[in-house]
Short mmCIF file of C-alpha atoms in Angstrom, two decimals:
data_model
loop_
_atom_site.label_atom_id
_atom_site.label_comp_id
_atom_site.label_asym_id
_atom_site.label_seq_id
_atom_site.Cartn_x
_atom_site.Cartn_y
_atom_site.Cartn_z
CA MET C 1 51.19 46.72 -11.29
CA ALA C 2 50.74 46.50 -7.53
CA ALA C 3 47.16 47.75 -7.77
CA ASN C 4 46.35 45.25 -10.50
CA ALA C 5 47.86 42.42 -8.50
CA ALA C 6 45.79 43.34 -5.46
CA LEU C 7 42.66 43.49 -7.59
CA SER C 8 43.47 40.09 -9.04
CA ARG C 9 43.80 38.59 -5.58
CA ASP C 10 40.40 40.01 -4.62
CA LYS C 11 38.83 38.29 -7.63
CA ASP C 12 40.58 34.96 -7.05
CA PRO C 13 38.42 32.10 -5.71
CA HIS C 14 39.16 30.92 -2.17
CA GLN C 15 37.82 28.05 -0.04
CA VAL C 16 36.74 26.13 -3.14
CA HIS C 17 34.58 23.05 -2.62
CA ILE C 18 32.37 20.90 -4.82
CA SER C 19 29.21 18.90 -4.11
CA LEU C 20 26.83 16.61 -5.98
CA VAL C 21 23.56 18.05 -7.30
CA GLY C 22 21.41 15.23 -8.59
CA SER C 23 22.67 12.49 -10.89
CA GLU C 24 24.01 14.69 -13.70
CA HIS C 25 25.30 17.90 -12.11
CA MET C 26 27.86 19.20 -9.63
CA ARG C 27 28.02 22.49 -7.74
CA VAL C 28 31.29 24.41 -7.41
CA SER C 29 31.34 26.96 -4.58
CA TRP C 30 33.94 29.47 -3.49
CA ILE C 31 34.50 32.71 -1.57
CA THR C 32 35.80 35.94 -3.12
CA GLN C 33 36.32 39.44 -1.78
CA ASP C 34 35.08 41.05 -5.01
CA PHE C 35 31.28 41.35 -5.13
CA ASP C 36 31.43 41.95 -8.90
CA ALA C 37 33.52 38.88 -9.74
CA PRO C 38 31.60 36.63 -12.18
CA SER C 39 30.27 33.27 -10.98
CA LEU C 40 31.98 31.51 -13.87
CA VAL C 41 33.34 27.95 -13.88
CA GLU C 42 35.41 26.58 -16.75
CA TYR C 43 35.66 22.81 -16.83
CA GLY C 44 36.64 19.76 -18.85
CA ILE C 45 37.63 16.12 -18.48
CA LEU C 46 41.37 16.92 -18.65
CA LEU C 47 43.41 19.30 -16.51
CA GLU C 48 45.15 20.72 -19.57
CA THR C 49 41.99 21.99 -21.27
CA THR C 50 38.65 23.40 -20.12
CA PRO C 51 36.47 23.70 -23.23
CA SER C 52 33.18 24.10 -21.34
CA SER C 53 31.93 26.78 -18.98
CA ALA C 54 28.91 27.54 -16.81
CA THR C 55 27.72 30.68 -15.06
CA GLY C 56 25.95 30.39 -11.74
CA GLU C 57 24.59 32.67 -9.05
CA SER C 58 26.21 34.41 -6.11
CA THR C 59 25.06 35.23 -2.61
CA SER C 60 26.30 37.30 0.30
CA TYR C 61 25.33 37.88 3.90
CA SER C 62 26.16 40.31 6.67
CA TYR C 63 27.28 39.25 10.10
CA PHE C 64 28.08 41.73 12.82
CA PHE C 65 28.97 39.53 15.79
CA TYR C 66 32.54 38.29 16.17
CA ARG C 67 34.31 36.64 19.05
CA SER C 68 37.76 35.32 19.81
CA GLY C 69 38.53 32.11 21.57
CA ASP C 70 39.47 28.50 21.11
CA PRO C 71 39.38 27.78 17.36
CA GLY C 72 37.19 25.05 15.92
CA GLN C 73 39.98 23.43 13.92
CA THR C 74 42.69 21.47 15.69
CA LYS C 75 45.71 19.28 15.01
CA TRP C 76 43.36 16.30 15.31
CA THR C 77 41.21 17.74 12.52
CA LYS C 78 44.31 17.96 10.34
CA SER C 79 45.17 14.37 11.22
CA THR C 80 41.69 13.21 10.19
CA LEU C 81 41.98 15.04 6.87
CA GLU C 82 45.37 13.44 6.25
CA HIS C 83 43.79 10.01 6.73
CA VAL C 84 40.95 10.94 4.36
CA LYS C 85 43.48 12.08 1.78
CA GLU C 86 45.22 8.71 1.89
CA MET C 87 41.99 6.79 1.22
CA GLU C 88 40.59 6.26 -2.26
CA HIS C 89 37.17 7.93 -2.23
CA HIS C 90 34.77 9.77 -4.52
CA VAL C 91 32.43 11.50 -2.04
CA PHE C 92 33.04 12.71 1.50
CA LEU C 93 30.07 12.73 3.92
CA LEU C 94 30.15 15.14 6.86
CA PRO C 95 27.12 14.96 9.21
CA GLY C 96 27.15 18.44 10.72
CA ASP C 97 29.24 20.68 13.00
CA LEU C 98 31.70 21.70 10.31
CA SER C 99 33.87 24.57 11.47
CA TYR C 100 32.94 25.13 15.12
CA ALA C 101 32.95 28.81 14.21
CA ASP C 102 30.07 29.59 16.59
CA ARG C 103 29.50 33.07 15.09
CA SER C 104 33.18 33.84 14.41
CA GLN C 105 33.30 34.37 10.65
CA THR C 106 37.10 34.27 10.58
CA LEU C 107 36.87 30.67 11.77
CA TRP C 108 34.54 29.87 8.88
CA ASP C 109 37.28 31.25 6.62
CA SER C 110 40.06 29.26 8.26
CA PHE C 111 37.96 26.08 8.05
CA GLY C 112 37.36 26.67 4.35
CA GLN C 113 41.08 27.12 3.80
CA LEU C 114 41.87 24.01 5.85
CA VAL C 115 39.61 21.66 3.88
CA GLU C 116 39.97 23.24 0.44
CA PRO C 117 42.73 20.88 -0.82
CA LEU C 118 40.32 17.95 -0.38
CA ALA C 119 36.97 19.68 -0.89
CA ARG C 120 37.94 21.10 -4.28
CA SER C 121 38.90 17.68 -5.67
CA ARG C 122 36.14 15.43 -4.26
CA ALA C 123 32.47 16.11 -3.64
CA TRP C 124 31.71 17.05 -0.01
CA MET C 125 28.12 16.38 1.03
CA VAL C 126 27.47 18.00 4.39
CA THR C 127 24.57 18.74 6.69
CA GLN C 128 24.13 21.29 9.44
CA GLY C 129 24.52 20.75 13.18
CA ASN C 130 23.95 22.74 16.34
CA HIS C 131 27.22 24.65 15.87
CA GLU C 132 25.89 26.03 12.58
CA ILE C 133 22.78 27.63 14.16
CA GLU C 134 24.61 30.85 15.13
CA THR C 135 21.67 32.93 16.33
CA ILE C 136 21.71 35.83 18.79
CA PRO C 137 18.60 36.34 20.96
CA ILE C 138 16.64 39.47 19.97
CA LEU C 139 19.43 40.74 17.68
CA MET C 140 19.49 37.98 15.08
CA LYS C 141 16.86 35.25 15.04
CA SER C 142 17.64 33.84 11.59
CA ALA C 143 19.65 30.62 11.91
CA PHE C 144 22.23 28.96 9.63
CA ARG C 145 23.06 32.16 7.70
CA ALA C 146 26.78 31.49 7.32
CA TYR C 147 26.27 27.78 6.66
CA ASN C 148 23.64 28.33 3.96
CA ALA C 149 25.77 30.95 2.22
CA ARG C 150 29.05 29.04 2.37
CA TRP C 151 27.99 25.37 2.08
CA ARG C 152 24.87 25.33 -0.06
CA MET C 153 23.60 21.78 -0.50
CA PRO C 154 21.09 20.55 -3.14
CA TYR C 155 18.00 20.55 -0.93
CA GLU C 156 15.85 21.92 -3.77
CA GLN C 157 16.69 18.95 -5.97
CA SER C 158 15.91 16.47 -3.18
CA GLY C 159 12.20 17.31 -3.26
CA SER C 160 9.93 17.46 -0.23
CA GLY C 161 10.85 16.02 3.14
CA GLY C 162 9.59 12.81 4.67
CA LEU C 163 8.90 9.48 3.00
CA GLY C 164 8.48 10.95 -0.48
CA ARG C 165 12.04 12.23 -0.39
CA VAL C 166 13.52 8.94 0.79
CA ASP C 167 11.51 7.01 -1.82
CA ARG C 168 12.95 9.18 -4.59
CA VAL C 169 16.45 8.61 -3.29
CA ARG C 170 15.82 4.88 -3.17
CA THR C 171 14.51 4.81 -6.74
CA ALA C 172 17.56 6.69 -8.01
CA VAL C 173 19.88 4.29 -6.22
CA ASP C 174 18.09 1.19 -7.56
CA ASN C 175 18.58 2.41 -11.13
CA SER C 176 22.32 2.92 -10.75
CA VAL C 177 25.35 0.82 -9.91
CA ALA C 178 25.05 1.75 -6.22
CA SER C 179 23.69 -0.82 -3.83
CA HIS C 180 23.03 1.09 -0.60
CA THR C 181 20.79 3.93 0.53
CA MET C 182 22.42 6.19 3.13
CA VAL C 183 21.04 9.01 5.27
CA GLN C 184 23.03 11.41 7.44
CA TYR C 185 21.95 13.56 10.38
CA GLU C 186 23.89 15.62 12.87
CA HIS C 187 21.98 14.30 15.90
CA LEU C 188 21.80 10.60 16.66
CA LEU C 189 18.49 8.77 16.47
CA ILE C 190 19.57 6.17 19.01
CA GLN C 191 20.75 8.31 21.94
CA GLY C 192 18.84 10.26 24.57
CA GLU C 193 18.84 13.64 22.78
CA GLY C 194 17.53 12.09 19.59
CA GLU C 195 14.60 10.19 21.07
CA ALA C 196 11.93 12.60 19.82
CA MET C 197 13.50 12.63 16.37
CA ARG C 198 13.72 8.84 16.39
CA LYS C 199 9.97 8.54 16.94
CA ASP C 200 9.29 10.85 13.98
CA MET C 201 11.90 9.61 11.51
CA GLU C 202 12.71 5.98 12.25
CA LYS C 203 9.54 4.53 10.73
CA ILE C 204 10.08 6.63 7.58
CA LEU C 205 13.62 5.30 7.14
CA TYR C 206 12.46 1.76 7.85
CA ALA C 207 9.66 1.94 5.26
CA ALA C 208 12.14 3.28 2.69
CA THR C 209 14.54 0.39 3.45
CA VAL C 210 17.43 2.72 4.26
CA ASP C 211 20.62 0.71 4.77
CA MET C 212 22.84 3.04 6.79
CA VAL C 213 22.36 6.13 8.96
CA PHE C 214 25.41 8.31 9.71
CA ALA C 215 25.39 10.81 12.57
CA GLY C 216 27.80 13.07 14.42
CA HIS C 217 27.21 15.24 17.52
CA VAL C 218 28.57 12.68 19.99
CA HIS C 219 32.36 12.90 19.79
CA ALA C 220 33.03 9.20 19.40
CA TYR C 221 32.85 6.32 16.94
CA GLU C 222 30.14 3.72 17.37
CA ARG C 223 28.48 1.22 15.06
CA LEU C 224 25.32 -0.76 15.72
CA VAL C 225 23.90 -3.78 13.97
CA GLU C 226 20.67 -3.39 12.00
CA TRP C 227 18.39 -1.53 14.42
CA TYR C 228 14.74 -0.53 14.72
CA ARG C 229 12.61 0.55 17.69
CA ASN C 230 15.52 0.18 20.10
CA LYS C 231 16.26 -3.43 19.26
CA GLY C 232 17.97 -5.50 16.62
CA ASP C 233 16.04 -5.91 13.38
CA ALA C 234 17.46 -7.48 10.23
CA CYS C 235 15.44 -5.04 8.07
CA GLY C 236 16.52 -1.92 9.96
CA PRO C 237 19.43 0.38 9.05
CA VAL C 238 22.90 0.16 10.52
CA HIS C 239 23.57 3.25 12.67
CA ILE C 240 27.12 4.62 12.59
CA THR C 241 28.31 7.49 14.80
CA VAL C 242 31.31 9.36 13.36
CA GLY C 243 31.57 12.42 15.61
CA ASP C 244 35.27 11.92 16.37
CA GLY C 245 36.67 14.10 13.58
CA GLY C 246 38.89 16.22 15.84
CA ASN C 247 36.92 19.19 17.20
CA ARG C 248 38.17 21.38 20.05
CA GLU C 249 35.84 19.81 22.64
CA GLY C 250 37.70 16.50 22.53
CA LEU C 251 36.43 12.94 22.58
CA ALA C 252 33.36 11.89 24.55
CA SER C 253 34.25 9.85 27.63
CA LYS C 254 30.63 8.94 28.41
CA TYR C 255 27.71 8.62 26.03
#
């Protein structure tokens, strides 16, 4: 019995989270210790019955560099999640720098466990930031390995980058009950570090009539009026900085 119980725990899903994949699908992701556990999801419209099922794919990755130190999840992170829990919402947007694991895979695990109560019940749409790069010079040049394995987002369904992608998003929004087009980045387009990116991307967003741009990176909250080419423009998007979620580095005093 003890052996069977241990085997069952290895097969159990952990760090469950869901995300949107196009207009008619959702992705359910989780971590398990058993490489042979099936990627099977049973679902339905009621909690009491799950008449439908779907089988997906699995992925794994190896990571040989660990470190110990100040964790990337704090009491302020928990406070933010408590506020999110209290708000009625359908989708949670997170513009990068998720776990602050910085190569420590145990911190990726603890982050997944921390957010699972919310991430398994509402769609979390996230993007990567500088803390997800996790490369090691010479030894490991491939970036975003843990992020791509643990928080796979529907980039295939979004099509190619650039204006074509934003146009498709806009068309989908216009044909639904939604009334706004939103874009999220980790780096800001309106601060010093994002100047090069602003020159490349701002005109694309403007042409696609994007309404709002969310960004993190700077550990503060800031909201601008409609903005384009470093000045107010009624046809430009509203830029909102939401990098104050509670990371270990604290709030920005100057930015």
